[in-house]
Coordinates of C-alpha atoms in Angstrom, one line a residue:
M209 CA -3.5 -1.5 -19.2
R210 CA -2.1 -1.8 -22.4
G211 CA -1.3 -0.8 -26.0
A212 CA -0.8 2.8 -27.8
H213 CA 1.0 5.0 -30.0
H214 CA 2.7 8.6 -30.0
F215 CA 2.1 11.0 -27.0
R216 CA -0.2 13.6 -26.5
E217 CA -0.6 17.5 -25.8
E218 CA 0.6 18.0 -21.9
G219 CA -0.2 21.3 -20.1
S220 CA 1.3 21.6 -16.9
E221 CA 2.7 24.9 -15.0
M222 CA 5.8 25.8 -16.9
T223 CA 8.1 28.4 -16.6
G224 CA 8.2 31.3 -19.2
R225 CA 12.0 31.7 -19.7
L226 CA 15.1 31.4 -21.9
S227 CA 18.0 30.3 -20.1
R228 CA 21.4 28.1 -20.7
R229 CA 23.4 26.4 -18.4
T230 CA 26.5 24.6 -19.5
F231 CA 27.9 22.0 -16.9
G232 CA 31.8 21.6 -17.1
L233 CA 33.8 19.1 -15.4
G234 CA 36.6 21.5 -14.2
A235 CA 34.9 23.5 -11.3
L236 CA 33.3 20.2 -9.9
G237 CA 36.3 18.4 -8.4
V238 CA 34.4 15.8 -6.9
G239 CA 34.7 11.8 -7.5
A240 CA 32.5 9.3 -8.9
S241 CA 28.6 9.5 -8.3
A242 CA 27.1 7.5 -5.3
F243 CA 24.6 6.2 -8.2
G244 CA 27.5 3.8 -9.3
L245 CA 26.3 4.4 -12.8
S246 CA 29.3 3.1 -14.6
A247 CA 27.2 -0.4 -13.8
C248 CA 24.0 0.7 -14.8
A249 CA 24.1 3.5 -17.1
P250 CA 25.1 0.9 -20.5
G251 CA 26.9 2.2 -23.1
G252 CA 28.2 0.9 -26.2
A253 CA 26.7 -0.1 -29.6
A254 CA 24.7 -2.8 -28.1
G255 CA 22.3 -2.2 -31.2
G256 CA 25.1 -2.7 -33.7
G257 CA 24.9 1.2 -34.5
D258 CA 27.9 3.4 -36.2
T259 CA 30.5 4.5 -34.1
E260 CA 30.8 8.1 -32.7
Q261 CA 30.9 10.6 -35.3
T262 CA 33.2 13.1 -33.5
E263 CA 35.2 13.5 -30.6
D264 CA 33.3 16.0 -29.7
R265 CA 31.6 15.2 -26.2
N266 CA 29.5 18.6 -25.5
L267 CA 25.9 17.9 -25.7
T268 CA 22.7 20.3 -26.0
Y269 CA 19.6 19.2 -24.1
M270 CA 16.7 21.3 -25.0
Y271 CA 14.3 21.1 -22.1
F272 CA 10.8 22.7 -20.7
T273 CA 10.3 22.0 -17.1
D274 CA 7.4 21.6 -15.0
G275 CA 9.1 23.9 -12.0
P276 CA 10.4 21.2 -9.4
D277 CA 12.3 18.9 -11.8
Q278 CA 14.8 21.3 -13.1
K279 CA 17.1 20.8 -9.6
A280 CA 16.6 17.0 -9.9
T281 CA 17.4 17.6 -13.7
E282 CA 20.8 19.5 -13.1
D283 CA 21.9 17.3 -10.4
L284 CA 21.5 14.3 -12.6
I285 CA 23.5 16.1 -15.7
T286 CA 26.4 16.9 -13.2
K287 CA 26.5 12.9 -12.3
F288 CA 26.5 12.4 -15.9
E289 CA 29.4 14.8 -16.8
Q290 CA 31.4 13.1 -14.0
E291 CA 30.8 9.7 -15.0
H292 CA 31.1 10.1 -18.7
D293 CA 33.7 12.8 -19.4
A294 CA 31.3 15.1 -20.8
T295 CA 29.2 18.6 -20.7
V296 CA 25.9 19.3 -21.5
A297 CA 24.5 22.8 -22.0
L298 CA 20.9 22.7 -20.6
E299 CA 18.6 24.8 -22.8
I300 CA 15.7 25.7 -21.0
V301 CA 12.7 27.3 -23.1
P302 CA 9.1 27.6 -22.5
F303 CA 6.7 25.0 -22.9
A304 CA 4.6 26.8 -25.1
N305 CA 7.3 27.5 -27.4
L306 CA 9.0 24.1 -27.6
E307 CA 7.5 23.1 -31.1
Q308 CA 8.3 26.3 -32.9
S309 CA 11.4 26.9 -31.4
L310 CA 12.8 23.4 -32.5
Q311 CA 11.3 23.2 -35.3
A312 CA 13.4 26.3 -36.2
R313 CA 16.6 24.8 -35.0
L314 CA 15.9 21.7 -37.1
S315 CA 14.8 23.9 -40.2
G316 CA 18.0 25.7 -39.9
G317 CA 20.3 22.7 -39.5
N318 CA 21.3 23.2 -35.8
P319 CA 19.0 21.0 -34.0
P320 CA 19.8 20.1 -30.2
D321 CA 21.3 16.9 -29.3
V322 CA 18.6 15.6 -27.0
A323 CA 15.2 17.1 -26.3
R324 CA 12.5 16.9 -24.0
L325 CA 8.9 16.3 -25.9
A326 CA 5.5 16.2 -24.8
S327 CA 4.5 14.5 -28.2
L328 CA 6.8 12.8 -30.8
T329 CA 4.4 13.2 -33.7
A330 CA 5.6 16.7 -35.2
F331 CA 9.3 15.5 -35.4
Q332 CA 8.8 11.9 -36.1
S333 CA 11.0 11.8 -39.5
D334 CA 13.6 13.6 -37.4
L335 CA 14.5 11.6 -34.6
L336 CA 17.2 8.9 -34.2
D337 CA 16.9 5.5 -33.7
L338 CA 18.1 4.5 -30.4
N339 CA 18.4 0.9 -31.1
Q340 CA 21.9 1.7 -33.0
F341 CA 23.4 2.1 -29.6
Q342 CA 21.2 1.6 -26.4
Q343 CA 18.9 -1.3 -27.4
E344 CA 20.0 -3.8 -25.0
A345 CA 19.8 -1.1 -22.3
L346 CA 16.1 0.1 -23.6
D347 CA 14.4 -3.2 -24.5
G348 CA 11.5 -4.3 -22.3
A349 CA 12.9 -1.7 -19.6
F350 CA 9.6 0.5 -19.8
L351 CA 5.9 0.3 -19.0
P352 CA 4.3 -1.4 -22.1
E353 CA 1.0 1.0 -21.9
I354 CA 3.7 3.7 -22.8
E355 CA 6.3 1.6 -24.4
L356 CA 5.0 1.9 -27.7
A357 CA 4.5 5.5 -27.8
A358 CA 8.0 5.4 -28.9
L359 CA 8.2 2.5 -30.9
P360 CA 6.5 2.4 -34.8
A361 CA 5.7 -0.4 -36.5
S362 CA 9.1 -0.5 -38.1
G363 CA 10.4 -1.3 -34.7
E364 CA 12.4 1.7 -34.4
R365 CA 13.1 3.4 -30.9
L366 CA 12.4 7.0 -31.2
A367 CA 12.4 8.2 -27.8
V368 CA 12.5 6.9 -24.4
P369 CA 9.4 7.6 -22.0
S370 CA 11.1 9.8 -19.3
D371 CA 8.1 10.0 -17.0
L372 CA 4.5 9.2 -16.1
T373 CA 1.7 11.9 -15.2
M374 CA -1.7 10.9 -14.0
N375 CA -4.7 13.7 -13.4
G376 CA -6.5 13.8 -10.4
P377 CA -8.2 16.1 -7.6
L378 CA -6.3 18.3 -5.1
I379 CA -8.2 19.8 -2.4
N380 CA -7.9 22.5 0.1
L381 CA -8.5 20.7 3.7
A382 CA -8.6 23.7 5.5
L383 CA -11.9 24.4 3.8
F384 CA -13.4 21.0 3.5
E385 CA -12.7 21.3 7.4
Q386 CA -14.6 24.6 7.7
A387 CA -17.6 23.4 5.8
G388 CA -17.5 20.2 7.8
I389 CA -16.9 18.0 5.1
E390 CA -14.8 14.9 5.5
V391 CA -11.8 14.1 3.4
P392 CA -13.0 11.8 0.4
T393 CA -11.8 8.1 0.0
A394 CA -13.9 7.4 -3.0
W395 CA -16.4 9.6 -4.5
T396 CA -18.6 10.0 -7.5
W397 CA -19.1 13.2 -9.5
A398 CA -22.1 13.6 -8.0
E399 CA -20.7 13.5 -4.2
M400 CA -17.7 15.7 -5.6
V401 CA -20.2 18.5 -6.8
A402 CA -22.3 18.4 -4.2
A403 CA -19.4 19.0 -1.8
A404 CA -17.8 21.5 -3.7
E405 CA -21.5 23.7 -4.0
E406 CA -21.8 23.3 -0.1
I407 CA -17.8 24.5 0.5
K408 CA -18.4 27.5 -2.2
G409 CA -21.6 28.4 0.2
A410 CA -20.1 27.8 3.2
A411 CA -16.6 29.8 3.0
G412 CA -17.7 31.9 0.2
T413 CA -15.2 30.9 -2.4
E414 CA -15.5 32.2 -6.0
Y415 CA -15.6 28.5 -7.4
G416 CA -16.2 25.1 -6.4
I417 CA -14.1 23.1 -8.8
A418 CA -11.2 24.2 -10.8
I419 CA -10.1 22.6 -13.7
D420 CA -6.7 23.3 -16.5
V421 CA -8.1 24.5 -19.8
S422 CA -6.6 21.4 -21.5
G423 CA -7.6 19.1 -23.5
H424 CA -5.8 16.3 -21.8
R425 CA -7.8 17.5 -18.2
F426 CA -10.9 17.6 -20.0
S427 CA -10.5 14.2 -21.1
T428 CA -10.2 13.1 -17.6
M429 CA -13.5 14.3 -17.1
L430 CA -14.5 12.5 -20.6
S431 CA -13.0 9.2 -19.7
Q432 CA -14.9 9.2 -16.2
Y433 CA -18.1 9.5 -18.0
G434 CA -17.5 6.3 -20.1
T435 CA -15.6 6.9 -23.3
N436 CA -12.3 8.1 -24.9
F437 CA -11.6 9.8 -28.6
Y438 CA -9.7 6.5 -29.4
N439 CA -9.2 2.9 -28.8
E440 CA -6.9 1.0 -26.8
D441 CA -4.5 1.1 -29.3
G442 CA -4.9 4.5 -30.3
T443 CA -5.9 3.3 -33.8
A444 CA -9.6 4.1 -34.3
V445 CA -12.2 6.6 -33.3
A446 CA -14.6 5.0 -30.2
L447 CA -15.8 7.8 -29.0
D448 CA -19.9 7.1 -27.8
E449 CA -21.3 10.3 -28.5
G450 CA -23.8 10.3 -25.9
M451 CA -21.7 9.7 -23.4
A452 CA -19.8 12.6 -24.7
A453 CA -23.0 15.1 -24.7
Q454 CA -23.8 14.0 -21.2
M455 CA -20.3 15.3 -20.3
L456 CA -20.3 18.1 -22.1
T457 CA -23.9 19.2 -21.0
D458 CA -22.7 18.6 -17.3
F459 CA -19.5 20.8 -17.9
T460 CA -21.5 23.4 -19.5
K461 CA -23.9 23.5 -16.6
Y462 CA -21.1 23.5 -13.9
N463 CA -19.3 26.7 -15.6
N464 CA -22.5 28.7 -16.5
D465 CA -23.4 27.9 -12.8
G466 CA -20.5 29.6 -11.4
L467 CA -19.4 26.3 -9.9
M468 CA -16.4 26.5 -12.5
P469 CA -14.5 29.3 -14.0
K470 CA -15.7 29.9 -16.9
D471 CA -13.9 32.8 -18.1
L472 CA -10.7 30.7 -18.1
V473 CA -12.2 28.5 -20.6
L474 CA -13.6 31.6 -22.7
Q475 CA -10.2 33.5 -22.9
A476 CA -8.1 30.5 -23.5
G477 CA -9.3 30.2 -27.3
S478 CA -7.7 26.7 -28.1
R479 CA -4.8 27.4 -25.9
Y480 CA -3.9 25.8 -22.7
S481 CA -4.5 27.7 -19.3
A482 CA -3.6 26.4 -15.8
A483 CA -6.2 26.6 -12.7
N484 CA -3.5 26.7 -10.0
E485 CA -3.5 30.4 -9.0
V486 CA -7.1 29.9 -8.5
F487 CA -6.7 27.3 -6.3
L488 CA -3.4 28.6 -4.4
A489 CA -5.3 31.7 -3.7
G490 CA -7.8 30.0 -1.8
Q491 CA -10.9 30.5 -4.5
T492 CA -11.7 26.6 -4.9
P493 CA -11.8 23.9 -2.7
I494 CA -11.2 21.2 -5.3
Y495 CA -8.5 21.9 -8.4
I496 CA -8.3 19.0 -11.3
S497 CA -4.7 18.9 -12.3
G498 CA -1.8 16.0 -12.0
N499 CA 0.9 14.9 -9.8
W500 CA 3.3 17.5 -11.4
Q501 CA 1.5 20.1 -8.8
V502 CA 2.8 18.1 -5.8
A503 CA 6.2 19.2 -5.5
A504 CA 5.0 22.9 -6.7
F505 CA 2.3 22.8 -4.0
A506 CA 4.7 21.4 -1.0
E507 CA 6.6 24.7 -1.7
N508 CA 3.8 27.5 -2.7
A509 CA 0.6 26.6 -0.9
D510 CA 0.2 28.6 2.4
F511 CA -2.5 26.1 3.6
E512 CA -2.8 22.7 4.1
W513 CA -3.7 20.5 1.1
A514 CA -4.2 17.2 -0.1
V515 CA -4.5 14.6 -3.1
V516 CA -7.6 12.3 -3.5
P517 CA -9.1 10.0 -5.4
N518 CA -10.2 10.7 -8.8
P519 CA -14.1 10.8 -8.9
S520 CA -16.0 8.2 -10.7
Q521 CA -19.0 8.5 -13.0
A522 CA -19.4 5.8 -15.5
R523 CA -16.0 4.2 -14.6
A524 CA -13.1 5.1 -12.5
G525 CA -9.4 6.1 -12.8
G526 CA -7.5 9.1 -14.4
F527 CA -6.0 10.1 -17.8
P528 CA -2.0 9.4 -18.3
G529 CA 0.5 11.1 -19.8
G530 CA 4.3 12.2 -19.6
K531 CA 7.5 13.1 -21.3
F532 CA 9.8 12.0 -23.9
M533 CA 13.4 11.8 -24.2
A534 CA 14.5 11.6 -27.8
A535 CA 17.9 12.7 -29.9
F536 CA 18.2 13.7 -33.4
K537 CA 19.3 12.2 -36.5
A538 CA 21.3 15.5 -37.4
S539 CA 23.2 15.6 -34.5
P540 CA 27.0 15.0 -34.7
R541 CA 27.1 13.1 -31.5
Q542 CA 24.3 10.5 -31.8
E543 CA 26.1 7.9 -29.9
L544 CA 26.8 10.3 -26.9
A545 CA 23.1 11.6 -27.2
A546 CA 21.9 8.0 -26.9
E547 CA 24.0 7.3 -24.1
F548 CA 22.8 10.4 -22.0
I549 CA 19.2 9.3 -22.6
A550 CA 20.0 5.6 -21.4
F551 CA 22.0 7.0 -18.3
M552 CA 19.1 9.6 -17.5
N553 CA 16.7 6.5 -17.6
S554 CA 18.4 4.0 -15.8
A555 CA 16.5 2.8 -12.4
E556 CA 18.8 5.3 -10.3
S557 CA 18.2 8.6 -12.2
Q558 CA 14.9 7.7 -12.4
T559 CA 14.3 7.2 -8.9
A560 CA 16.1 10.4 -8.0
M561 CA 14.0 12.2 -10.5
A562 CA 10.8 10.9 -8.9
Q563 CA 12.3 11.5 -5.3
G564 CA 13.6 15.1 -6.6
A565 CA 10.6 16.1 -8.4
N566 CA 7.6 13.6 -7.5
F567 CA 7.5 12.2 -10.8
L568 CA 6.1 8.9 -11.5
P569 CA 8.4 6.4 -13.2
T570 CA 7.6 4.7 -16.5
R571 CA 9.9 1.8 -15.6
V572 CA 8.6 -1.6 -15.2
D573 CA 11.1 -2.4 -12.1
L574 CA 10.5 0.7 -10.3
V575 CA 6.9 0.6 -10.7
E576 CA 7.0 -2.8 -9.2
S577 CA 8.9 -1.8 -6.4
G578 CA 7.7 1.4 -5.6
V579 CA 9.3 4.8 -5.2
D580 CA 10.1 5.5 -1.6
Y581 CA 9.0 9.6 -2.2
T582 CA 10.3 11.5 0.5
N583 CA 8.0 14.5 -0.2
R584 CA 4.2 14.1 0.1
A585 CA 4.8 10.4 -0.2
E586 CA 0.8 9.6 0.6
D587 CA -0.1 12.2 -2.2
M588 CA 2.1 10.5 -4.6
S589 CA 0.7 7.0 -3.6
T590 CA -2.6 8.1 -4.2
F591 CA -1.4 9.1 -8.2
L592 CA 0.0 6.1 -8.6
E593 CA -3.1 3.9 -7.4
D594 CA -5.2 5.7 -9.8
V595 CA -2.7 4.6 -12.8
S596 CA -4.3 1.1 -12.3
A597 CA -7.8 2.1 -12.4
T598 CA -7.2 3.8 -15.8
P599 CA -8.9 2.0 -18.5
P600 CA -6.8 1.0 -21.4
D601 CA -8.7 3.6 -24.0
A602 CA -7.3 6.5 -22.0
F603 CA -3.9 5.1 -22.5
G604 CA -4.7 4.4 -26.4
T605 CA -6.3 8.0 -26.1
A606 CA -3.2 9.9 -24.5
Y607 CA -0.6 8.3 -26.6
S608 CA -2.2 8.5 -30.0
P609 CA -0.4 10.4 -32.5
A610 CA -3.7 12.0 -33.1
F611 CA -4.1 13.3 -29.7
S612 CA -2.0 16.4 -29.9
Q613 CA -4.5 17.6 -32.4
I614 CA -7.9 16.6 -30.9
A615 CA -6.8 17.9 -27.5
K616 CA -6.7 21.5 -29.1
D617 CA -10.1 20.8 -30.6
F618 CA -11.4 20.0 -27.4
V619 CA -10.9 23.1 -25.8
A620 CA -12.1 24.8 -28.8
Q621 CA -15.1 22.9 -28.6
A622 CA -15.4 23.4 -24.9
G623 CA -15.2 27.4 -25.5
E624 CA -17.8 27.2 -28.0
L625 CA -20.2 25.7 -25.9
L626 CA -19.8 28.0 -23.0
A627 CA -19.9 31.0 -25.2
G628 CA -23.6 29.3 -26.4
N629 CA -22.5 28.9 -30.5
V630 CA -23.2 25.0 -30.1
E631 CA -25.2 22.4 -28.4
P632 CA -23.4 19.6 -26.3
A633 CA -25.1 17.0 -28.6
A634 CA -23.6 18.8 -32.1
A635 CA -20.4 19.4 -30.2
A636 CA -20.2 15.7 -29.5
T637 CA -20.7 14.9 -33.3
A638 CA -18.2 17.6 -34.1
L639 CA -15.3 16.4 -31.9
T640 CA -15.9 12.8 -33.4
E641 CA -15.4 14.3 -36.9
A642 CA -12.5 16.4 -35.4
A643 CA -11.1 13.0 -34.2
E644 CA -11.4 11.3 -37.1
A645 CA -9.4 14.0 -39.0
A646 CA -6.8 13.9 -36.8
L647 CA -6.2 10.5 -36.9
A648 CA -5.9 10.4 -40.8
D649 CA -3.7 13.5 -40.6
V650 CA -1.1 11.4 -38.7
S651 CA -1.4 8.3 -40.7

């Protein structure tokens, strides 16, 4: 795995509320952090940056939550406040409104100090070069496959990759057992479809396979069929239209046959729509989503379930994703914002997030050493193992600055297919043209 650029559309189960939480020192009344982050959360202008613009140490952090990560984030914020004599206001916005809300704040001259982002493309000119303040702490700390997503050719560091995601299937063990089908340790798409059809017939579920309506999730299937939109560096269109047409042909068949929830795609338009409720209702034995569901399902599912390896077609592996933490040039607290980002992405902090929210780490040291997950460790290990099986062009596509747009085009084209307005071969050609246009736009 290697190479890539910016980040992509990412769909997960986002909350739909707006709230604000401010953490103050006075109410805490506790001592130093057990993490000992005075030694491992570096400060100072290691990159030779400017001095602090203001003595104000009250940060704002615009944040969207995948669900279980909110509590882990709040705990780390509390530790940062204790260690760094600061306060952090956590401003939670729905993922669907993130880009619009942030653009409005930037246009109004009132940016947050720090934001959690799924894509850097729309904000690149507004992002602070973290190398001014935290270069020594951040250089070489993160996986090279995703490191370039935050490092343009000019050498600035515009963000830190804060968590890695991996797509893959989750299964309803009770439904598999009811149909007498063994839990797979490896399988092909044909074997997965056969199992889904058999369970659907035996258990009377509404569907056999559900997949989030997401260009990111659809790209999992596309990659397994042997192709992706861009090359391993995310710099050139690499879609094999024959492989793409085959994937689209099978996808259309599975939806038209009722194996997949066709209405979910048709109603989505070009928007993201999760299929988690179908899975939680016991109406599909197989759900293709990602590792962020593990903590949520551990709390919400009322049946036994498990994560299983991705199916192979032309090749195996899943499709990567993740989030960034970034600061803004217009912030009057640039140095403190960079300090906060370095703290939140230290080895200790990423370990806490991984354990608290079932995240996959982005740090080289943690990927090499592994994380001692306390919640559904076997399921998280399955996702981790699929990272190494994921082909380089999947990383290049996911981290291309053009992916946000092509992901939307992918969902829209899938809707046209299922509505009968286009044939798979023509849809594959249209996606090649859309991928070229998206890349030209960001170039």
